[in-house]
PDB file of C-alpha atoms and ligand atoms in Angstrom:
ATOM      1  CA  MET A   1     109.092  89.568 115.116  1.00  0.00           C
ATOM      2  CA  PHE A   2     106.542  91.922 113.368  1.00  0.00           C
ATOM      3  CA  SER A   3     103.305  93.035 113.942  1.00  0.00           C
ATOM      4  CA  PHE A   4     100.646  95.083 113.088  1.00  0.00           C
ATOM      5  CA  SER A   5     101.372  97.998 116.198  1.00  0.00           C
ATOM      6  CA  HIS A   6     105.285  97.957 114.717  1.00  0.00           C
ATOM      7  CA  TYR A   7     104.031  98.650 111.114  1.00  0.00           C
ATOM      8  CA  LEU A   8     101.715 101.686 112.302  1.00  0.00           C
ATOM      9  CA  GLU A   9     104.241 103.050 114.592  1.00  0.00           C
ATOM     10  CA  ASP A  10     106.957 102.957 112.249  1.00  0.00           C
ATOM     11  CA  PHE A  11     104.950 104.102 108.871  1.00  0.00           C
ATOM     12  CA  SER A  12     102.429 106.884 110.814  1.00  0.00           C
ATOM     13  CA  HIS A  13     103.987 109.115 109.294  1.00  0.00           C
ATOM     14  CA  LEU A  14     103.141 107.560 105.682  1.00  0.00           C
ATOM     15  CA  ILE A  15      99.710 107.230 106.875  1.00  0.00           C
ATOM     16  CA  PHE A  16      98.271 110.336 108.500  1.00  0.00           C
ATOM     17  CA  PRO A  17      96.342 112.063 107.858  1.00  0.00           C
ATOM     18  CA  LEU A  18      94.758 108.910 107.064  1.00  0.00           C
ATOM     19  CA  SER A  19      93.277 107.287 103.737  1.00  0.00           C
ATOM     20  CA  CYS A  20      92.906 104.466 101.786  1.00  0.00           C
ATOM     21  CA  PRO A  21      96.073 103.713  99.572  1.00  0.00           C
ATOM     22  CA  GLY A  22      93.191 102.223  97.435  1.00  0.00           C
ATOM     23  CA  CYS A  23      91.561 104.900  96.795  1.00  0.00           C
ATOM     24  CA  ASN A  24      92.104 107.873  98.756  1.00  0.00           C
ATOM     25  CA  VAL A  25      89.120 108.024 100.313  1.00  0.00           C
ATOM     26  CA  ALA A  26      89.525 109.127 104.355  1.00  0.00           C
ATOM     27  CA  LEU A  27      89.819 106.172 106.608  1.00  0.00           C
ATOM     28  CA  ASP A  28      87.070 105.926 109.591  1.00  0.00           C
ATOM     29  CA  SER A  29      87.846 104.056 112.959  1.00  0.00           C
ATOM     30  CA  GLU A  30      87.367 101.162 111.955  1.00  0.00           C
ATOM     31  CA  ASP A  31      89.104 100.746 108.996  1.00  0.00           C
ATOM     32  CA  GLU A  32      92.646  99.185 108.775  1.00  0.00           C
ATOM     33  CA  VAL A  33      95.195 100.944 107.188  1.00  0.00           C
ATOM     34  CA  ILE A  34      92.631 100.045 103.641  1.00  0.00           C
ATOM     35  CA  CYS A  35      89.080 101.035 103.866  1.00  0.00           C
ATOM     36  CA  THR A  36      86.712  98.443 104.006  1.00  0.00           C
ATOM     37  CA  ALA A  37      85.183  98.876 100.461  1.00  0.00           C
ATOM     38  CA  CYS A  38      88.163  98.703  98.797  1.00  0.00           C
ATOM     39  CA  MET A  39      88.691  95.575 101.316  1.00  0.00           C
ATOM     40  CA  ASN A  40      85.328  93.823 100.494  1.00  0.00           C
ATOM     41  CA  ASP A  41      85.710  94.926  96.435  1.00  0.00           C
ATOM     42  CA  LEU A  42      89.250  92.947  96.167  1.00  0.00           C
ATOM     43  CA  PRO A  43      89.046  91.132  92.655  1.00  0.00           C
ATOM     44  CA  LEU A  44      89.688  87.915  93.727  1.00  0.00           C
ATOM     45  CA  THR A  45      91.607  85.480  91.483  1.00  0.00           C
ATOM     46  CA  LYS A  46      89.973  82.412  93.534  1.00  0.00           C
ATOM     47  CA  TYR A  47      93.328  80.750  91.721  1.00  0.00           C
ATOM     48  CA  TRP A  48      93.990  78.957  95.513  1.00  0.00           C
ATOM     49  CA  LYS A  49      90.779  76.819  94.870  1.00  0.00           C
ATOM     50  CA  ARG A  50      92.091  75.791  91.444  1.00  0.00           C
ATOM     51  CA  MET A  51      94.320  73.406  90.051  1.00  0.00           C
ATOM     52  CA  ASP A  52      96.084  74.011  86.767  1.00  0.00           C
ATOM     53  CA  ASN A  53      95.581  77.508  87.342  1.00  0.00           C
ATOM     54  CA  PRO A  54      97.376  80.352  84.787  1.00  0.00           C
ATOM     55  CA  VAL A  55      99.914  81.062  88.281  1.00  0.00           C
ATOM     56  CA  GLU A  56     100.501  77.359  88.121  1.00  0.00           C
ATOM     57  CA  LYS A  57     100.589  77.282  84.280  1.00  0.00           C
ATOM     58  CA  LEU A  58     103.505  79.715  84.085  1.00  0.00           C
ATOM     59  CA  PHE A  59     105.578  77.061  85.512  1.00  0.00           C
ATOM     60  CA  TRP A  60     104.868  74.104  83.282  1.00  0.00           C
ATOM     61  CA  GLY A  61     107.398  72.532  81.721  1.00  0.00           C
ATOM     62  CA  LYS A  62     110.276  74.521  83.604  1.00  0.00           C
ATOM     63  CA  ILE A  63     110.497  73.575  87.284  1.00  0.00           C
ATOM     64  CA  LYS A  64     108.228  71.488  89.910  1.00  0.00           C
ATOM     65  CA  ILE A  65     106.062  73.299  91.767  1.00  0.00           C
ATOM     66  CA  GLU A  66     103.412  71.784  94.194  1.00  0.00           C
ATOM     67  CA  ARG A  67     101.102  74.502  94.037  1.00  0.00           C
ATOM     68  CA  ALA A  68     100.770  78.376  93.258  1.00  0.00           C
ATOM     69  CA  SER A  69      98.267  81.278  93.782  1.00  0.00           C
ATOM     70  CA  SER A  70      98.109  84.690  93.416  1.00  0.00           C
ATOM     71  CA  MET A  71      95.156  86.649  95.521  1.00  0.00           C
ATOM     72  CA  ALA A  72      94.095  89.525  93.273  1.00  0.00           C
ATOM     73  CA  PHE A  73      93.706  90.672  90.061  1.00  0.00           C
ATOM     74  CA  PHE A  74      95.748  93.716  88.628  1.00  0.00           C
ATOM     75  CA  LYS A  75      95.568  95.772  85.709  1.00  0.00           C
ATOM     76  CA  LYS A  76      96.445  99.040  84.933  1.00  0.00           C
ATOM     77  CA  GLY A  77      95.002 101.732  86.895  1.00  0.00           C
ATOM     78  CA  ASN A  78      93.143  99.574  89.603  1.00  0.00           C
ATOM     79  CA  LYS A  79      93.220  99.723  93.212  1.00  0.00           C
ATOM     80  CA  VAL A  80      95.446  96.318  93.527  1.00  0.00           C
ATOM     81  CA  GLN A  81      98.021  98.217  90.956  1.00  0.00           C
ATOM     82  CA  LYS A  82      97.649 101.104  93.042  1.00  0.00           C
ATOM     83  CA  LEU A  83      97.571  99.103  96.825  1.00  0.00           C
ATOM     84  CA  MET A  84     100.694  97.163  94.819  1.00  0.00           C
ATOM     85  CA  HIS A  85     102.431 100.567  94.092  1.00  0.00           C
ATOM     86  CA  GLU A  86     102.137 101.577  97.507  1.00  0.00           C
ATOM     87  CA  LEU A  87     103.879  98.769  98.722  1.00  0.00           C
ATOM     88  CA  LYS A  88     106.509  98.551  96.168  1.00  0.00           C
ATOM     89  CA  TYR A  89     107.941 102.330  96.184  1.00  0.00           C
ATOM     90  CA  ASN A  90     106.103 104.266  98.621  1.00  0.00           C
ATOM     91  CA  GLY A  91     107.289 102.266 101.791  1.00  0.00           C
ATOM     92  CA  ALA A  92     103.144 101.054 102.953  1.00  0.00           C
ATOM     93  CA  GLU A  93     104.393  98.220 104.053  1.00  0.00           C
ATOM     94  CA  GLU A  94     101.370  98.010 105.852  1.00  0.00           C
ATOM     95  CA  VAL A  95      99.605  97.397 103.228  1.00  0.00           C
ATOM     96  CA  GLY A  96     101.766  94.273 102.536  1.00  0.00           C
ATOM     97  CA  TYR A  97     100.972  93.108 106.315  1.00  0.00           C
ATOM     98  CA  ILE A  98      97.248  93.555 105.880  1.00  0.00           C
ATOM     99  CA  LEU A  99      96.812  92.446 102.252  1.00  0.00           C
ATOM    100  CA  GLY A 100      98.771  88.926 104.013  1.00  0.00           C
ATOM    101  CA  ASN A 101      96.468  88.819 106.210  1.00  0.00           C
ATOM    102  CA  ARG A 102      93.757  88.215 103.730  1.00  0.00           C
ATOM    103  CA  PHE A 103      95.558  86.246 101.414  1.00  0.00           C
ATOM    104  CA  GLY A 104      96.093  83.880 104.946  1.00  0.00           C
ATOM    105  CA  GLU A 105      92.297  83.669 105.043  1.00  0.00           C
ATOM    106  CA  CYS A 106      91.866  82.878 101.589  1.00  0.00           C
ATOM    107  CA  LEU A 107      94.709  80.067 101.454  1.00  0.00           C
ATOM    108  CA  SER A 108      93.035  78.712 105.202  1.00  0.00           C
ATOM    109  CA  ASP A 109      91.380  75.880 103.392  1.00  0.00           C
ATOM    110  CA  SER A 110      93.395  74.895  99.916  1.00  0.00           C
ATOM    111  CA  ASP A 111      96.253  72.865  99.244  1.00  0.00           C
ATOM    112  CA  LEU A 112      98.176  75.838  99.939  1.00  0.00           C
ATOM    113  CA  SER A 113      97.856  75.965 103.718  1.00  0.00           C
ATOM    114  CA  ASN A 114     100.204  72.406 103.664  1.00  0.00           C
ATOM    115  CA  VAL A 115     103.807  73.967 103.838  1.00  0.00           C
ATOM    116  CA  ASP A 116     106.223  73.929 106.600  1.00  0.00           C
ATOM    117  CA  VAL A 117     107.835  77.409 106.128  1.00  0.00           C
ATOM    118  CA  ILE A 118     107.102  80.433 104.494  1.00  0.00           C
ATOM    119  CA  ALA A 119     109.882  82.371 103.058  1.00  0.00           C
ATOM    120  CA  PRO A 120     110.252  86.107 100.702  1.00  0.00           C
ATOM    121  CA  VAL A 121     111.685  86.633  97.422  1.00  0.00           C
ATOM    122  CA  PRO A 122     114.923  88.473  98.624  1.00  0.00           C
ATOM    123  CA  LEU A 123     116.341  91.739  97.199  1.00  0.00           C
ATOM    124  CA  HIS A 124     119.707  92.217  96.306  1.00  0.00           C
ATOM    125  CA  HIS A 125     121.284  94.043  99.057  1.00  0.00           C
ATOM    126  CA  SER A 126     122.060  97.222  97.002  1.00  0.00           C
ATOM    127  CA  LYS A 127     118.825  97.149  95.967  1.00  0.00           C
ATOM    128  CA  LEU A 128     117.601  96.532  99.894  1.00  0.00           C
ATOM    129  CA  LYS A 129     119.685  99.550 100.674  1.00  0.00           C
ATOM    130  CA  LYS A 130     118.345 101.966  98.524  1.00  0.00           C
ATOM    131  CA  ARG A 131     115.000 100.855  99.046  1.00  0.00           C
ATOM    132  CA  GLY A 132     115.479 100.268 102.818  1.00  0.00           C
ATOM    133  CA  TYR A 133     113.063  97.193 102.767  1.00  0.00           C
ATOM    134  CA  ASN A 134     111.848  94.139 100.732  1.00  0.00           C
ATOM    135  CA  GLN A 135     108.442  94.411  99.972  1.00  0.00           C
ATOM    136  CA  CYS A 136     108.056  90.766 100.002  1.00  0.00           C
ATOM    137  CA  ASP A 137     108.604  90.753 104.186  1.00  0.00           C
ATOM    138  CA  SER A 138     105.353  92.383 105.450  1.00  0.00           C
ATOM    139  CA  ILE A 139     103.175  90.314 102.863  1.00  0.00           C
ATOM    140  CA  VAL A 140     105.463  86.964 104.919  1.00  0.00           C
ATOM    141  CA  GLU A 141     104.764  88.410 107.758  1.00  0.00           C
ATOM    142  CA  GLY A 142     101.461  88.922 107.101  1.00  0.00           C
ATOM    143  CA  LEU A 143     100.340  85.098 106.182  1.00  0.00           C
ATOM    144  CA  ALA A 144     102.812  83.967 108.724  1.00  0.00           C
ATOM    145  CA  GLU A 145     100.550  85.531 110.976  1.00  0.00           C
ATOM    146  CA  VAL A 146      97.041  84.217 109.660  1.00  0.00           C
ATOM    147  CA  MET A 147      98.559  80.708 108.818  1.00  0.00           C
ATOM    148  CA  GLN A 148     100.765  80.066 112.011  1.00  0.00           C
ATOM    149  CA  LYS A 149     103.869  79.127 110.223  1.00  0.00           C
ATOM    150  CA  PRO A 150     107.259  79.779 111.001  1.00  0.00           C
ATOM    151  CA  VAL A 151     109.143  82.254 108.662  1.00  0.00           C
ATOM    152  CA  VAL A 152     112.647  81.575 106.934  1.00  0.00           C
ATOM    153  CA  HIS A 153     114.180  84.642 106.214  1.00  0.00           C
ATOM    154  CA  GLN A 154     118.063  85.623 104.724  1.00  0.00           C
ATOM    155  CA  ALA A 155     117.758  81.704 103.501  1.00  0.00           C
ATOM    156  CA  VAL A 156     118.201  82.784  99.901  1.00  0.00           C
ATOM    157  CA  ARG A 157     120.512  85.338  98.622  1.00  0.00           C
ATOM    158  CA  ARG A 158     119.844  87.547  95.085  1.00  0.00           C
ATOM    159  CA  LEU A 159     123.279  87.645  93.258  1.00  0.00           C
ATOM    160  CA  LYS A 160     122.817  89.883  90.906  1.00  0.00           C
ATOM    161  CA  TYR A 161     121.283  92.959  90.688  1.00  0.00           C
ATOM    162  CA  ASN A 162     119.302  92.692  87.660  1.00  0.00           C
ATOM    163  CA  GLU A 163     115.932  91.348  86.843  1.00  0.00           C
ATOM    164  CA  SER A 164     116.436  87.968  84.833  1.00  0.00           C
ATOM    165  CA  GLN A 165     116.030  88.318  81.027  1.00  0.00           C
ATOM    166  CA  THR A 166     113.563  86.483  79.887  1.00  0.00           C
ATOM    167  CA  ARG A 167     115.611  83.408  78.579  1.00  0.00           C
ATOM    168  CA  LYS A 168     113.855  80.279  76.431  1.00  0.00           C
ATOM    169  CA  GLY A 169     116.265  77.850  76.119  1.00  0.00           C
ATOM    170  CA  VAL A 170     116.495  75.237  79.041  1.00  0.00           C
ATOM    171  CA  TYR A 171     120.202  75.746  79.090  1.00  0.00           C
ATOM    172  CA  ASP A 172     120.005  79.404  79.668  1.00  0.00           C
ATOM    173  CA  ARG A 173     116.978  78.793  82.781  1.00  0.00           C
ATOM    174  CA  TRP A 174     119.422  76.358  83.800  1.00  0.00           C
ATOM    175  CA  LEU A 175     121.868  79.236  84.014  1.00  0.00           C
ATOM    176  CA  ASN A 176     119.598  81.786  84.937  1.00  0.00           C
ATOM    177  CA  VAL A 177     118.653  79.377  88.135  1.00  0.00           C
ATOM    178  CA  ARG A 178     122.190  79.262  88.894  1.00  0.00           C
ATOM    179  CA  GLU A 179     123.295  82.851  88.648  1.00  0.00           C
ATOM    180  CA  LEU A 180     120.465  84.572  89.857  1.00  0.00           C
ATOM    181  CA  PHE A 181     120.136  83.136  93.599  1.00  0.00           C
ATOM    182  CA  ARG A 182     122.052  80.660  96.365  1.00  0.00           C
ATOM    183  CA  VAL A 183     120.776  79.313  99.216  1.00  0.00           C
ATOM    184  CA  GLU A 184     122.640  80.526 102.274  1.00  0.00           C
ATOM    185  CA  THR A 185     121.702  78.223 104.675  1.00  0.00           C
ATOM    186  CA  PRO A 186     120.184  75.082 102.917  1.00  0.00           C
ATOM    187  CA  GLU A 187     119.368  73.608 106.486  1.00  0.00           C
ATOM    188  CA  CYS A 188     116.481  75.814 106.848  1.00  0.00           C
ATOM    189  CA  PHE A 189     114.435  74.181 103.511  1.00  0.00           C
ATOM    190  CA  GLN A 190     115.368  70.711 104.270  1.00  0.00           C
ATOM    191  CA  HIS A 191     112.542  68.443 103.743  1.00  0.00           C
ATOM    192  CA  GLN A 192     110.600  71.265 104.006  1.00  0.00           C
ATOM    193  CA  HIS A 193     107.619  72.464 102.039  1.00  0.00           C
ATOM    194  CA  VAL A 194     108.231  76.312 101.291  1.00  0.00           C
ATOM    195  CA  LEU A 195     105.512  78.662 100.418  1.00  0.00           C
ATOM    196  CA  LEU A 196     107.946  81.378  98.359  1.00  0.00           C
ATOM    197  CA  VAL A 197     106.043  84.681  98.360  1.00  0.00           C
ATOM    198  CA  ASP A 198     106.707  87.578  95.980  1.00  0.00           C
ATOM    199  CA  ASP A 199     104.548  90.811  95.357  1.00  0.00           C
ATOM    200  CA  VAL A 200     103.248  90.610  91.808  1.00  0.00           C
ATOM    201  CA  VAL A 201     103.953  87.462  89.445  1.00  0.00           C
ATOM    202  CA  THR A 202     103.722  88.278  85.606  1.00  0.00           C
ATOM    203  CA  THR A 203     106.395  85.694  83.797  1.00  0.00           C
ATOM    204  CA  GLY A 204     107.116  83.926  86.779  1.00  0.00           C
ATOM    205  CA  SER A 205     111.007  83.948  85.599  1.00  0.00           C
ATOM    206  CA  THR A 206     112.196  85.246  89.170  1.00  0.00           C
ATOM    207  CA  LEU A 207     109.960  82.884  90.643  1.00  0.00           C
ATOM    208  CA  GLU A 208     111.598  80.444  88.713  1.00  0.00           C
ATOM    209  CA  ALA A 209     114.483  80.970  89.605  1.00  0.00           C
ATOM    210  CA  CYS A 210     114.046  81.095  93.047  1.00  0.00           C
ATOM    211  CA  ALA A 211     112.316  78.249  93.211  1.00  0.00           C
ATOM    212  CA  GLY A 212     115.023  76.396  91.212  1.00  0.00           C
ATOM    213  CA  ALA A 213     117.870  77.366  94.462  1.00  0.00           C
ATOM    214  CA  ILE A 214     115.286  76.334  96.594  1.00  0.00           C
ATOM    215  CA  LEU A 215     114.756  72.881  94.782  1.00  0.00           C
ATOM    216  CA  SER A 216     118.123  72.306  94.508  1.00  0.00           C
ATOM    217  CA  VAL A 217     118.125  71.461  98.430  1.00  0.00           C
ATOM    218  CA  PRO A 218     117.487  67.738  99.647  1.00  0.00           C
ATOM    219  CA  GLY A 219     113.830  66.905 100.260  1.00  0.00           C
ATOM    220  CA  ALA A 220     112.857  70.474  99.395  1.00  0.00           C
ATOM    221  CA  LYS A 221     108.936  71.064  97.953  1.00  0.00           C
ATOM    222  CA  VAL A 222     107.689  74.424  96.805  1.00  0.00           C
ATOM    223  CA  SER A 223     104.756  76.567  96.815  1.00  0.00           C
ATOM    224  CA  ILE A 224     104.135  79.862  95.120  1.00  0.00           C
ATOM    225  CA  ALA A 225     102.127  82.616  96.216  1.00  0.00           C
ATOM    226  CA  ALA A 226     102.180  86.260  94.879  1.00  0.00           C
ATOM    227  CA  LEU A 227      99.629  88.555  96.138  1.00  0.00           C
ATOM    228  CA  ALA A 228      98.575  90.131  92.904  1.00  0.00           C
ATOM    229  CA  SER A 229      99.006  88.587  89.196  1.00  0.00           C
ATOM    230  CA  PRO A 230      97.954  90.321  86.103  1.00  0.00           C
ATOM    231  CA  ALA A 231      93.568  90.596  85.428  1.00  0.00           C
ATOM    232  CA  PRO A 232      92.982  87.981  82.362  1.00  0.00           C
ATOM    233  CA  TYR A 233      90.130  90.920  80.629  1.00  0.00           C
TER     234      TYR A 233
HETATM  235 ZN1  LIG B   1      89.613 102.330  99.366  1.00  0.00          ZN
END
């Protein structure tokens, strides 16, 4: 089981001297990982309050998703982009955990809180070996702590190393779904509403493929949560 102290312990070498990964300002004693100014300043999408929001629209006509939302907008050089970069490439899993906590609070009074289990989009095993961690795992743990939901790890396997190509046709998408992910333990998802979690959603093609694999399990439903999506401005 992950915990905040676990992250602090394991990643202390990366966060000392303590500075905010969003703005590089020194943290004071009350701050946890990200400074209060950055936390208060997150450009929240509020998509969780909005049916038919732009993240949900990515999946229209492609795959049946219950609800989908991102938490904050990223754009080139903004704080959210910096935080996502630290999480994905610099081992800052504590950033994923803290933002997962925050996202969980956002989702608490939305339809997205009606899920049964939470699962990360998996990495291909060779990528996992190279990076050492899946950047989605800490987000999932942070969400699960606040939402009080069980986490399902490693029930889905990523079969291909490369990101999926943007494919247009129905048959291509069907192939994409078949080729990219496979559910290894379907019993984890049977008759479950799954909250599928990624760090960033842009085109939605990877999430579409992963959700498609989960939806092949009888009675499974999928909602989607990603920490960041592109700013529409
Ligand atoms: Zn900051």
